[in-house]
Short mmCIF file of C-alpha atoms and ligand atoms in Angstrom, two decimals:
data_model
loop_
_atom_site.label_atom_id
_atom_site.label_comp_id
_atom_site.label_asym_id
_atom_site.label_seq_id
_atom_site.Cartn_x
_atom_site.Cartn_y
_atom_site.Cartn_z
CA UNK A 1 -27.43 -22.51 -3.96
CA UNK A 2 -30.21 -22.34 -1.39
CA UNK A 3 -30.98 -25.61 -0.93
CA UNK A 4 -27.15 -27.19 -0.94
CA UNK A 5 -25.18 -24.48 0.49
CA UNK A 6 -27.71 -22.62 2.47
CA UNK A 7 -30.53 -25.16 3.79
CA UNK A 8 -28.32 -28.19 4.19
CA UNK A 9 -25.65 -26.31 6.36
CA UNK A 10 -28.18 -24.78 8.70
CA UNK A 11 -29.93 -21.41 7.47
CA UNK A 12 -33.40 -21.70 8.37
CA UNK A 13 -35.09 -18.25 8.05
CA UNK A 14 -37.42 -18.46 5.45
CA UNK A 15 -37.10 -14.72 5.13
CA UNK A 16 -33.89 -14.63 4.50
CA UNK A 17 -33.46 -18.09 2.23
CA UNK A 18 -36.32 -15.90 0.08
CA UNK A 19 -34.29 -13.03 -0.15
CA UNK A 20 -30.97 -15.18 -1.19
CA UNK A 21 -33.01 -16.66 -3.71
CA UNK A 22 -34.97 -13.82 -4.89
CA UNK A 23 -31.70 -11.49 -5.30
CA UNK A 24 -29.60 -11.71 -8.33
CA UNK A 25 -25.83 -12.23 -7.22
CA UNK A 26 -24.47 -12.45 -10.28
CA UNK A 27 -25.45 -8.48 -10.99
CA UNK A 28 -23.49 -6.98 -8.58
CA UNK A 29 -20.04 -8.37 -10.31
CA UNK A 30 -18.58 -7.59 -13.22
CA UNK A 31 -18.81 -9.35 -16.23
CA UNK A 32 -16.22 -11.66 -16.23
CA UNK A 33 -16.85 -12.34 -12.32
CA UNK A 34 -20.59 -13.68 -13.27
CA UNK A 35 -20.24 -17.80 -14.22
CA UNK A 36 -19.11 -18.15 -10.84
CA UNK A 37 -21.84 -15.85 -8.84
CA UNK A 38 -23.65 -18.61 -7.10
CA UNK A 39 -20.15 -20.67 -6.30
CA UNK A 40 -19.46 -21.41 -2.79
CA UNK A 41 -17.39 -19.05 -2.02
CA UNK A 42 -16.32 -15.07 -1.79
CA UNK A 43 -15.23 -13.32 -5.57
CA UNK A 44 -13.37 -10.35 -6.28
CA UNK A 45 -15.59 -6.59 -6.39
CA UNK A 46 -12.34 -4.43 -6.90
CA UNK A 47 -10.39 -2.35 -4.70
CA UNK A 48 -8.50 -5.70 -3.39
CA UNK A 49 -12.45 -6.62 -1.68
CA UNK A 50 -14.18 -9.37 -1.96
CA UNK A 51 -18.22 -10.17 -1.89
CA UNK A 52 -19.13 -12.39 0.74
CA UNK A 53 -19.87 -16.14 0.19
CA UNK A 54 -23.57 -16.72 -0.27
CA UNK A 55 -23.79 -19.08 3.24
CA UNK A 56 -21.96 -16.06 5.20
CA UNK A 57 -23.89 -13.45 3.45
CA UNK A 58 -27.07 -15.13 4.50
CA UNK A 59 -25.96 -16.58 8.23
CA UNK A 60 -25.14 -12.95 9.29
CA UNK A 61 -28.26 -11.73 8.02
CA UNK A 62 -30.07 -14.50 9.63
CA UNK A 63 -28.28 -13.61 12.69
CA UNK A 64 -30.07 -10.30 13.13
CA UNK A 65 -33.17 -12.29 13.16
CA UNK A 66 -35.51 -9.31 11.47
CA UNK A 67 -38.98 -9.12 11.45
CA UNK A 68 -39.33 -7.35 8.60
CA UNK A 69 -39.72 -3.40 9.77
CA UNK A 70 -36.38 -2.18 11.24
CA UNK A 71 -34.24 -0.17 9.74
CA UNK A 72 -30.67 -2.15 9.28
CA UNK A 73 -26.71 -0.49 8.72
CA UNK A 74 -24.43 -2.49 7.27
CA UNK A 75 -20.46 -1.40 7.36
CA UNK A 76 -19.24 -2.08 4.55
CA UNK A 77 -21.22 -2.31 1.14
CA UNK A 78 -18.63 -3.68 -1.26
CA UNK A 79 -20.79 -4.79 -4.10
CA UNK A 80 -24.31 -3.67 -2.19
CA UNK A 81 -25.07 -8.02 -2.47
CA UNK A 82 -25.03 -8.11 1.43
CA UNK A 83 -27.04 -4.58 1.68
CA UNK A 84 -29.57 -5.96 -1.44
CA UNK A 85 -30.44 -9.35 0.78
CA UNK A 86 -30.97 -7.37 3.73
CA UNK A 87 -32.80 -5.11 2.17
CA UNK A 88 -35.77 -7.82 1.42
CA UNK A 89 -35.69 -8.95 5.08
CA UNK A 90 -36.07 -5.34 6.51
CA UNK A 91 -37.99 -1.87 5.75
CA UNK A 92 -34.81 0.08 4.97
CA UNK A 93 -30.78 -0.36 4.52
CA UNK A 94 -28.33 2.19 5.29
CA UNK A 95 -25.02 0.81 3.89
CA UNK A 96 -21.55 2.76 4.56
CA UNK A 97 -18.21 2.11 2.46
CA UNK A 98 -15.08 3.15 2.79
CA UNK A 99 -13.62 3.57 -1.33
CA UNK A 100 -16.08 5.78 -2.92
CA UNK A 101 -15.74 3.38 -6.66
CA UNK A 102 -17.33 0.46 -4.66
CA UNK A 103 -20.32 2.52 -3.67
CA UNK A 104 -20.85 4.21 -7.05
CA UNK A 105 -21.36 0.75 -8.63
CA UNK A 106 -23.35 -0.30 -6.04
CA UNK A 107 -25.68 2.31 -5.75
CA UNK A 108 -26.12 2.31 -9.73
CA UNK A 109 -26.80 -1.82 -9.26
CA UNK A 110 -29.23 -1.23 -6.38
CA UNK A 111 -31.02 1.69 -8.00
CA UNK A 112 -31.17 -0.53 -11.65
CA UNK A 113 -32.76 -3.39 -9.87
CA UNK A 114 -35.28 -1.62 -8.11
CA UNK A 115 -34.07 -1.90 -4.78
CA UNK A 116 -35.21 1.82 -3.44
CA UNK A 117 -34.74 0.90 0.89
CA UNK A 118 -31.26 1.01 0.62
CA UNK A 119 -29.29 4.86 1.25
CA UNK A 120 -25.17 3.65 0.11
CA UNK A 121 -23.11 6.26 1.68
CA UNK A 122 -19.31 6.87 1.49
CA UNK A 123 -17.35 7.10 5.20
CA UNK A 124 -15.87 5.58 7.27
CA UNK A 125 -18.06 2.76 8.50
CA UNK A 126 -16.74 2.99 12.67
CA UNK A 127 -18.86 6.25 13.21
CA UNK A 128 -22.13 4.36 11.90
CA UNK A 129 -24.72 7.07 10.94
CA UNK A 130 -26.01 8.70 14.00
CA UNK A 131 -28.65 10.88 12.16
CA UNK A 132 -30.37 7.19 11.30
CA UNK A 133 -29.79 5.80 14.73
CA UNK A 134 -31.03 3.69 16.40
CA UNK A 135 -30.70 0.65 14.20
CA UNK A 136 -33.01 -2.74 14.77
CA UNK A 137 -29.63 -4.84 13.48
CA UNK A 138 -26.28 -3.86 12.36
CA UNK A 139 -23.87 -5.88 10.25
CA UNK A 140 -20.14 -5.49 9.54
CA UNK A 141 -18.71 -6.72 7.14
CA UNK A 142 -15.04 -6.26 7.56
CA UNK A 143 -13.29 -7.46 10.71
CA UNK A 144 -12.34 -5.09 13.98
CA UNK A 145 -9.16 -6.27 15.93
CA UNK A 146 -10.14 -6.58 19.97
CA UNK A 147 -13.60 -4.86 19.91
CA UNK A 148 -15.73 -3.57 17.87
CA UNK A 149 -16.42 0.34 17.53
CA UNK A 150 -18.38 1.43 20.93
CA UNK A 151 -20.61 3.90 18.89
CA UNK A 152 -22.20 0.76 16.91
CA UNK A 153 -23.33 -0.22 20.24
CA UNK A 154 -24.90 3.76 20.53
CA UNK A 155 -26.89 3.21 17.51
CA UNK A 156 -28.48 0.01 18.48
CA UNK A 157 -31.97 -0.04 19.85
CA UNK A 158 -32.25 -2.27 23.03
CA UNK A 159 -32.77 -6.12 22.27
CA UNK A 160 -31.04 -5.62 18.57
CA UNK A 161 -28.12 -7.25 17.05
CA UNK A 162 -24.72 -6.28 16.12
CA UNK A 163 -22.86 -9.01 13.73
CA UNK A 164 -19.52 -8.47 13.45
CA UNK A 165 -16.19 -10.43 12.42
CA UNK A 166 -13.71 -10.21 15.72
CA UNK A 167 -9.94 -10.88 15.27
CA UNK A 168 -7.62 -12.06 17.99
CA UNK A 169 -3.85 -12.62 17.54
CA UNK A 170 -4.36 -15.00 14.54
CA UNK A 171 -7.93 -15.50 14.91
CA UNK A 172 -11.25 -14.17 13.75
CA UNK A 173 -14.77 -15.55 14.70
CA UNK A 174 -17.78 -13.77 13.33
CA UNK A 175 -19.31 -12.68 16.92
CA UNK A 176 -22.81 -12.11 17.38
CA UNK A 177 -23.70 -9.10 20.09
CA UNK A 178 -27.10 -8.43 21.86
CA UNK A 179 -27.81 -6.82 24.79
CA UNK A 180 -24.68 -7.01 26.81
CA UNK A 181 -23.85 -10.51 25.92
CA UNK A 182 -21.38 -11.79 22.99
CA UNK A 183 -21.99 -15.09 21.37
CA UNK A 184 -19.53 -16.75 19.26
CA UNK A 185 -20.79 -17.99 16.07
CA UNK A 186 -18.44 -19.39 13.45
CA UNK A 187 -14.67 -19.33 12.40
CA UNK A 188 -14.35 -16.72 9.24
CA UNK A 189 -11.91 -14.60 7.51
CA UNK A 190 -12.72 -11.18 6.58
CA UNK A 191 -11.06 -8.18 5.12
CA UNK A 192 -10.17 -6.13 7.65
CA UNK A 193 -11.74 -2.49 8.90
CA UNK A 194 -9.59 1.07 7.33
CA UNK A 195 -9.58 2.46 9.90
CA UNK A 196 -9.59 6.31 9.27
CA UNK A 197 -8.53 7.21 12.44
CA UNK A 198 -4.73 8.58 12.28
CA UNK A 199 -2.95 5.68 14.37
CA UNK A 200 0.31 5.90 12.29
CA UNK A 201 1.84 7.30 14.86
CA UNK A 202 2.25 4.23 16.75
CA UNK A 203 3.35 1.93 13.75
CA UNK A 204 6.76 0.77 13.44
CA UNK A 205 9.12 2.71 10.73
CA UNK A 206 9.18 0.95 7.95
CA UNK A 207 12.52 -0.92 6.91
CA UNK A 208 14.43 1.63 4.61
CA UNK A 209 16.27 -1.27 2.87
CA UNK A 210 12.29 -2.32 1.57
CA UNK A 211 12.13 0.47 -0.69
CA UNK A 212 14.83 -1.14 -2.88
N1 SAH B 301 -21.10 -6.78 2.05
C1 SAH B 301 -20.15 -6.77 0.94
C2 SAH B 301 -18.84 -7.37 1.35
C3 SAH B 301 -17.84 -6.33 1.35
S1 SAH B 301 -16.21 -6.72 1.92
C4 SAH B 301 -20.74 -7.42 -0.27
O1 SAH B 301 -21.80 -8.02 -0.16
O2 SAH B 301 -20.15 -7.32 -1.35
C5 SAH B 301 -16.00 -5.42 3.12
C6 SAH B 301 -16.15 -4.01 2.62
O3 SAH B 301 -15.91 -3.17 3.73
C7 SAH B 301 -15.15 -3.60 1.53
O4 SAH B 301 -15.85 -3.12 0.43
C8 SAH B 301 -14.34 -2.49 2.20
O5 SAH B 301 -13.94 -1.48 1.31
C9 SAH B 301 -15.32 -1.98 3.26
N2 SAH B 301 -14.70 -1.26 4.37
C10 SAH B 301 -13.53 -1.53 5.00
N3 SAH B 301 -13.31 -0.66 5.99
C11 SAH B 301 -14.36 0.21 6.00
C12 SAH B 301 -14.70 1.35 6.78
N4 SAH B 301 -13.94 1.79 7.80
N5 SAH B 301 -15.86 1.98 6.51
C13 SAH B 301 -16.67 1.56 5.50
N6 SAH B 301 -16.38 0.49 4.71
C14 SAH B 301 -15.24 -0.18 4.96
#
């Protein structure tokens, strides 16, 4: 996996290429999930989510270019994979999901592989965690429509990156933000953000004749 779908298509952090090689993918999936961990591509966690393909999982890691003592959030934890590879490029992880199942099982893999910088929490992944601000990196993992969530950009120190998939009409680009400026990086195609925040209000009324 690291050296055809990671090295050959342009990851270059030796940090991070270590971590994706040190961290066993297959244990954050359940059983039946496991003979394809370390296939090119994203698998099913549960919940209708989906663990990140290894080459995104380790681009948008790469992307925060760590040096090895920040402290990192990641929105959205799914299996805790992303949060587990971060957590060997960083000093410590603090990894927010929205469905409190996917967070249980991650925890309980993180915790039975040793991995004791990581804090999982259960939220809503928009409001960040202010009482661990400010963050050397942050990584989403679920895309925002327009912009992403202003207070990310609260809890970032100065010079520190915010990776984040950004969709647009029918369009989503994994966007890399850092100090004022917004760099697009690849095409992708994320799940997208629950947003918790009551916008029902301005949705359409669904067609009565659906119910049938
Ligand atoms: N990094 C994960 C990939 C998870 S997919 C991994 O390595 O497995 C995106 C995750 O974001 C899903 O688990 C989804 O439930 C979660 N999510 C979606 N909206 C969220 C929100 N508002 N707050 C926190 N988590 C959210």
């Amino acid at each position: 996996m690291v050296r055809t779908q990671l090295r050959a298509r342009g990851i270059e952090d030796e940090r991070v290429l270590a971590a994706m090689a040190e961290v066993p993918r297959e244990r954050f999936l359940a059983e039946e999930q496991r003979p394809d961990a370390y296939r090119d591509g994203a698998l099913p966690i549960g919940e209708g989510q989906t663990m990140s393909q290894p080459w995104i999982v380790a681009c948008m890691t790469a992307l925060l270019e760590l040096e090895g003592d920040e402290r990192v959030l990641e929105v959205g934890t799914g299996s805790g994979y992303g949060a587990a590879v971060l957590s060997r490029c960083c000093a410590e992880v603090v990894t927010i999901e929205h469905y409190p199942s996917l967070a249980e099982r991650a925890r309980a893999t993180l915790a039975e592989l040793g991995y004791t910088n990581v804090e999982v929490r259960v939220g809503d992944g928009a409001a960040g965690a202010p009482d661990r601000a400010p963050f050397g990196g942050i990584s989403v993992t679920a895309s925002v429509v327009g912009e992403p969530s202003p207070t990310w950009f609260e809890q970032l120190a100065p010079g520190a990156a915010l990776v984040c998939p950004v969709r647009h009409d029918h369009n989503e680009e994994l966007m890399r933000f850092r100090d004022g400026r917004r760099e697009p990086v690849v095409p992708v195609r994320f799940v997208p953000l629950v947003s918790e925040r009551p916008e029902g209000a301005d949705e359409t009324e669904p067609d009565e004749g659906a119910e049938l």
